[in-house]
Short mmCIF file of C-alpha atoms in Angstrom, two decimals:
data_model
loop_
_atom_site.label_atom_id
_atom_site.label_comp_id
_atom_site.label_asym_id
_atom_site.label_seq_id
_atom_site.Cartn_x
_atom_site.Cartn_y
_atom_site.Cartn_z
CA GLY E 755 0.00 0.00 0.00
CA ALA E 756 1.08 3.51 -0.70
CA GLY E 757 0.10 5.06 2.60
CA VAL E 758 -1.17 4.51 6.12
CA SER E 759 -4.56 2.85 6.17
CA GLN E 760 -7.06 2.71 8.98
CA SER E 761 -10.20 0.70 9.53
CA PRO E 762 -13.01 1.08 10.00
CA ARG E 763 -13.31 4.60 8.66
CA TYR E 764 -16.46 5.19 10.70
CA LYS E 765 -17.61 3.48 13.88
CA VAL E 766 -20.77 4.08 15.86
CA ALA E 767 -20.88 2.55 19.31
CA LYS E 768 -23.38 2.57 22.11
CA ARG E 769 -22.11 3.87 25.40
CA GLY E 770 -20.45 1.04 27.29
CA GLN E 771 -19.44 -0.96 24.23
CA ASP E 772 -15.85 -1.94 23.49
CA VAL E 773 -14.31 -0.88 20.17
CA ALA E 774 -11.13 -1.81 18.30
CA LEU E 775 -9.53 0.48 15.74
CA ARG E 776 -6.94 -0.83 13.33
CA CYS E 777 -3.92 0.88 11.77
CA ASP E 778 -1.81 -0.49 8.92
CA PRO E 779 1.34 1.64 8.74
CA ILE E 780 3.52 2.07 5.69
CA SER E 781 5.48 -1.13 5.19
CA GLY E 782 8.81 -1.08 6.99
CA HIS E 783 8.05 1.95 9.12
CA VAL E 784 9.53 1.56 12.58
CA SER E 785 7.66 4.25 14.46
CA LEU E 786 3.90 4.36 14.94
CA PHE E 787 1.82 6.99 16.69
CA TRP E 788 -1.83 7.28 17.70
CA TYR E 789 -3.50 10.69 18.03
CA GLN E 790 -7.00 11.74 19.05
CA GLN E 791 -8.61 14.65 17.20
CA ALA E 792 -11.74 16.14 18.73
CA LEU E 793 -14.08 18.11 16.49
CA GLY E 794 -12.55 21.46 15.57
CA GLN E 795 -9.30 20.75 17.44
CA GLY E 796 -5.77 19.74 16.60
CA PRO E 797 -4.66 16.13 17.02
CA GLU E 798 -3.48 15.18 20.50
CA PHE E 799 -0.85 12.52 21.14
CA LEU E 800 -2.03 9.27 22.67
CA THR E 801 0.77 6.72 22.39
CA TYR E 802 3.95 5.77 20.52
CA PHE E 803 5.46 2.47 19.39
CA GLN E 804 8.95 1.74 18.18
CA ASN E 805 8.60 -1.61 16.45
CA GLU E 806 6.55 -3.71 18.88
CA ALA E 807 7.59 -1.79 21.99
CA GLN E 808 5.17 0.77 23.39
CA LEU E 809 7.63 3.42 24.56
CA ASP E 810 5.25 6.21 25.47
CA LYS E 811 1.63 5.95 26.54
CA SER E 812 1.49 9.21 28.43
CA GLY E 813 -1.35 10.59 26.31
CA LEU E 814 -3.84 7.79 26.88
CA PRO E 815 -6.72 9.50 28.71
CA SER E 816 -7.70 6.60 30.94
CA ASP E 817 -7.11 2.92 31.61
CA ARG E 818 -10.02 2.21 29.27
CA PHE E 819 -7.65 2.92 26.38
CA PHE E 820 -5.22 0.23 25.33
CA ALA E 821 -2.96 -0.06 22.29
CA GLU E 822 -0.82 -2.86 20.95
CA ARG E 823 1.49 -3.63 18.04
CA PRO E 824 2.47 -7.23 18.69
CA GLU E 825 4.51 -7.90 15.55
CA GLY E 826 5.82 -4.43 14.97
CA SER E 827 3.56 -3.66 12.03
CA VAL E 828 -0.24 -3.49 12.40
CA SER E 829 -1.48 -1.70 15.50
CA THR E 830 -4.81 -1.79 17.28
CA LEU E 831 -6.24 0.86 19.58
CA LYS E 832 -8.88 -0.57 21.88
CA ILE E 833 -11.32 1.46 23.92
CA GLN E 834 -13.28 -0.35 26.59
CA ARG E 835 -16.64 0.75 27.96
CA THR E 836 -16.85 3.69 25.57
CA GLN E 837 -18.14 7.03 26.83
CA GLN E 838 -19.59 9.96 24.91
CA GLU E 839 -16.42 11.98 25.50
CA ASP E 840 -14.50 9.34 23.53
CA SER E 841 -16.21 10.56 20.33
CA ALA E 842 -13.43 11.85 18.08
CA VAL E 843 -11.33 11.01 15.06
CA TYR E 844 -8.51 8.64 15.92
CA LEU E 845 -5.47 9.16 13.70
CA CYS E 846 -2.57 6.82 13.19
CA ALA E 847 0.79 7.98 11.84
CA SER E 848 3.99 6.15 10.97
CA ARG E 849 7.61 7.17 10.42
CA ARG E 850 10.32 5.30 8.58
CA THR E 851 12.76 5.39 11.49
CA SER E 852 12.96 6.75 15.00
CA GLY E 853 15.66 9.21 14.01
CA ARG E 854 15.69 12.97 13.81
CA PRO E 855 13.50 14.89 11.36
CA PRO E 856 13.23 16.42 8.84
CA TYR E 857 14.24 13.31 7.00
CA ASN E 858 11.68 11.14 8.73
CA GLU E 859 8.31 12.79 8.59
CA GLN E 860 5.15 11.36 10.09
CA PHE E 861 2.66 10.11 7.52
CA PHE E 862 -0.92 10.16 8.73
CA GLY E 863 -3.76 7.84 7.88
CA PRO E 864 -7.28 9.12 7.12
CA GLY E 865 -8.47 8.37 10.64
CA THR E 866 -11.38 6.51 12.18
CA ARG E 867 -14.32 8.66 13.19
CA LEU E 868 -15.79 7.21 16.38
CA THR E 869 -19.22 8.31 17.51
CA VAL E 870 -20.45 7.11 20.89
CA LEU E 871 -24.20 7.41 21.40
CA GLN N 1366 -1.55 24.63 29.56
CA GLN N 1367 -1.65 24.87 25.78
CA GLN N 1368 1.91 24.52 24.57
CA VAL N 1369 1.32 25.72 21.00
CA LYS N 1370 -1.10 28.59 20.44
CA GLN N 1371 -2.36 29.19 16.90
CA SER N 1372 -4.20 32.15 15.41
CA PRO N 1373 -6.46 33.08 13.77
CA GLN N 1374 -9.07 30.38 14.20
CA SER N 1375 -10.39 31.07 10.70
CA LEU N 1376 -9.30 33.17 7.75
CA ILE N 1377 -10.93 34.18 4.48
CA VAL N 1378 -8.91 35.62 1.59
CA GLN N 1379 -9.42 36.26 -2.08
CA LYS N 1380 -7.58 34.27 -4.71
CA GLY N 1381 -4.07 35.64 -5.05
CA GLY N 1382 -4.01 36.95 -1.49
CA ILE N 1383 -1.35 36.06 1.08
CA PRO N 1384 -2.88 34.45 4.17
CA ILE N 1385 -0.66 34.45 7.25
CA ILE N 1386 -1.14 32.03 10.13
CA ASN N 1387 0.70 32.53 13.38
CA CYS N 1388 1.84 30.21 16.14
CA ALA N 1389 3.51 30.76 19.47
CA TYR N 1390 5.07 28.14 21.69
CA GLU N 1391 6.04 27.90 25.34
CA ASN N 1392 8.62 25.14 25.57
CA THR N 1393 12.07 26.29 24.47
CA ALA N 1394 13.11 22.64 24.14
CA PHE N 1395 11.03 22.28 20.98
CA ASP N 1396 13.40 21.86 18.05
CA TYR N 1397 11.25 20.97 15.06
CA PHE N 1398 8.31 22.98 13.77
CA PRO N 1399 6.18 21.48 10.98
CA TRP N 1400 3.02 22.77 9.36
CA TYR N 1401 0.31 20.35 8.32
CA GLN N 1402 -2.56 20.75 5.87
CA GLN N 1403 -5.76 18.80 6.42
CA PHE N 1404 -8.69 18.43 4.05
CA PRO N 1405 -12.08 17.19 5.29
CA GLY N 1406 -12.11 13.44 5.81
CA LYS N 1407 -8.35 13.15 5.38
CA GLY N 1408 -5.43 12.90 7.74
CA PRO N 1409 -2.99 15.79 8.15
CA ALA N 1410 -0.26 15.99 5.50
CA LEU N 1411 3.12 17.62 6.03
CA LEU N 1412 3.39 20.89 4.14
CA ILE N 1413 6.69 22.40 5.23
CA ALA N 1414 8.87 22.30 8.35
CA ILE N 1415 11.67 24.28 9.93
CA ARG N 1416 14.41 23.80 12.51
CA PRO N 1417 15.17 26.66 14.95
CA ASP N 1418 18.62 27.30 13.50
CA VAL N 1419 17.14 29.12 10.49
CA SER N 1420 14.82 32.13 10.38
CA GLU N 1421 13.01 31.39 7.15
CA LYS N 1422 12.29 28.48 4.85
CA LYS N 1423 10.54 28.60 1.52
CA GLU N 1424 9.10 25.74 -0.50
CA GLY N 1425 7.12 26.72 -3.54
CA ARG N 1426 4.33 29.09 -2.50
CA PHE N 1427 4.73 28.27 1.21
CA THR N 1428 7.10 30.11 3.55
CA ILE N 1429 7.77 29.65 7.26
CA SER N 1430 9.14 32.59 9.21
CA PHE N 1431 10.70 31.69 12.55
CA ASN N 1432 11.53 34.04 15.45
CA LYS N 1433 13.39 32.08 18.11
CA SER N 1434 13.67 34.94 20.61
CA ALA N 1435 9.93 35.62 20.46
CA LYS N 1436 9.10 31.89 20.35
CA GLN N 1437 6.88 32.46 17.35
CA PHE N 1438 6.60 31.10 13.84
CA SER N 1439 4.25 31.73 10.98
CA LEU N 1440 3.10 30.30 7.67
CA HIS N 1441 2.68 32.50 4.61
CA ILE N 1442 0.93 31.24 1.49
CA MET N 1443 1.81 33.23 -1.60
CA ASP N 1444 -0.62 33.60 -4.51
CA SER N 1445 -3.28 31.59 -2.65
CA GLN N 1446 -5.65 29.45 -4.69
CA PRO N 1447 -9.12 28.03 -3.95
CA GLY N 1448 -7.49 24.60 -3.78
CA ASP N 1449 -5.55 25.81 -0.73
CA SER N 1450 -8.81 25.96 1.22
CA ALA N 1451 -8.21 23.58 4.12
CA THR N 1452 -7.40 23.50 7.83
CA TYR N 1453 -3.80 24.28 8.68
CA PHE N 1454 -2.08 23.12 11.84
CA CYS N 1455 1.21 24.22 13.27
CA ALA N 1456 3.04 21.74 15.45
CA ALA N 1457 6.19 21.35 17.46
CA SER N 1458 8.20 18.42 18.71
CA ILE N 1459 11.21 17.58 20.81
CA TYR N 1460 13.89 15.05 20.05
CA ARG N 1461 14.85 13.04 23.11
CA ARG N 1462 17.86 10.93 22.27
CA ASN N 1463 17.98 7.53 23.93
CA SER N 1464 15.07 8.35 26.13
CA GLY N 1465 13.11 5.40 24.86
CA GLY N 1466 10.04 7.55 24.78
CA SER N 1467 8.49 10.78 23.58
CA ASN N 1468 10.20 10.23 20.31
CA TYR N 1469 9.17 13.17 18.16
CA LYS N 1470 5.56 13.15 19.22
CA LEU N 1471 3.90 16.22 17.79
CA THR N 1472 2.14 18.90 19.82
CA PHE N 1473 -0.39 20.62 17.59
CA GLY N 1474 -2.05 24.00 17.60
CA LYS N 1475 -5.84 24.12 17.39
CA GLY N 1476 -5.89 24.78 13.67
CA THR N 1477 -6.86 27.56 11.25
CA LEU N 1478 -9.66 27.07 8.75
CA LEU N 1479 -8.56 28.86 5.58
CA THR N 1480 -11.03 29.72 2.84
CA VAL N 1481 -9.73 31.11 -0.44
CA ASN N 1482 -12.51 32.61 -2.51
CA PRO N 1483 -12.26 32.52 -6.31
#
């Protein structure tokens, strides 16, 4: 694939349901990020993976949020017992290496729009 | 505390005009300042970026001006076109060598909705 892909593109969940959002990064990219973008706001950092290691999860808003990247490629962001405030677009981004920019920009996927009713 | 403040929230210009979007940051440890362009239903895409050791960078119709002492940077779009209508985000990041974490995560401004009228 040419870019970062995410699925599903849209997800509607009832409050209290668990959801799983998938990210397929660009092949060979070492670094993977998850961001949350509320309506009319800039993306906010959630978590970062370098290969399969989750090196930074400081942005996860609560213990209901969990992310994994078990084989260092595809990543899944899971939200348990969804709440209305979880409604947002969840963006995934990948970078070729973990080194210093500007030679290693973050490429973003189209996002998953989550609506919690 | 909002680490990157962006203004204006929205901007309308005529075709050929030069919209200017401004950002200010708090953390002097930031060392990489990209601008992203986002169209509805799409993820942000890198437009242009600057390091703090230069005061200006130009790529095509897009120019970043950087003022390290004032902790401010701005995006100028020359000869703006209707196709430039989008939301623009400034961002900043820190490189932490060997920290094992916080590896170039981006801190974004709140965005500027730019409309270029024909």
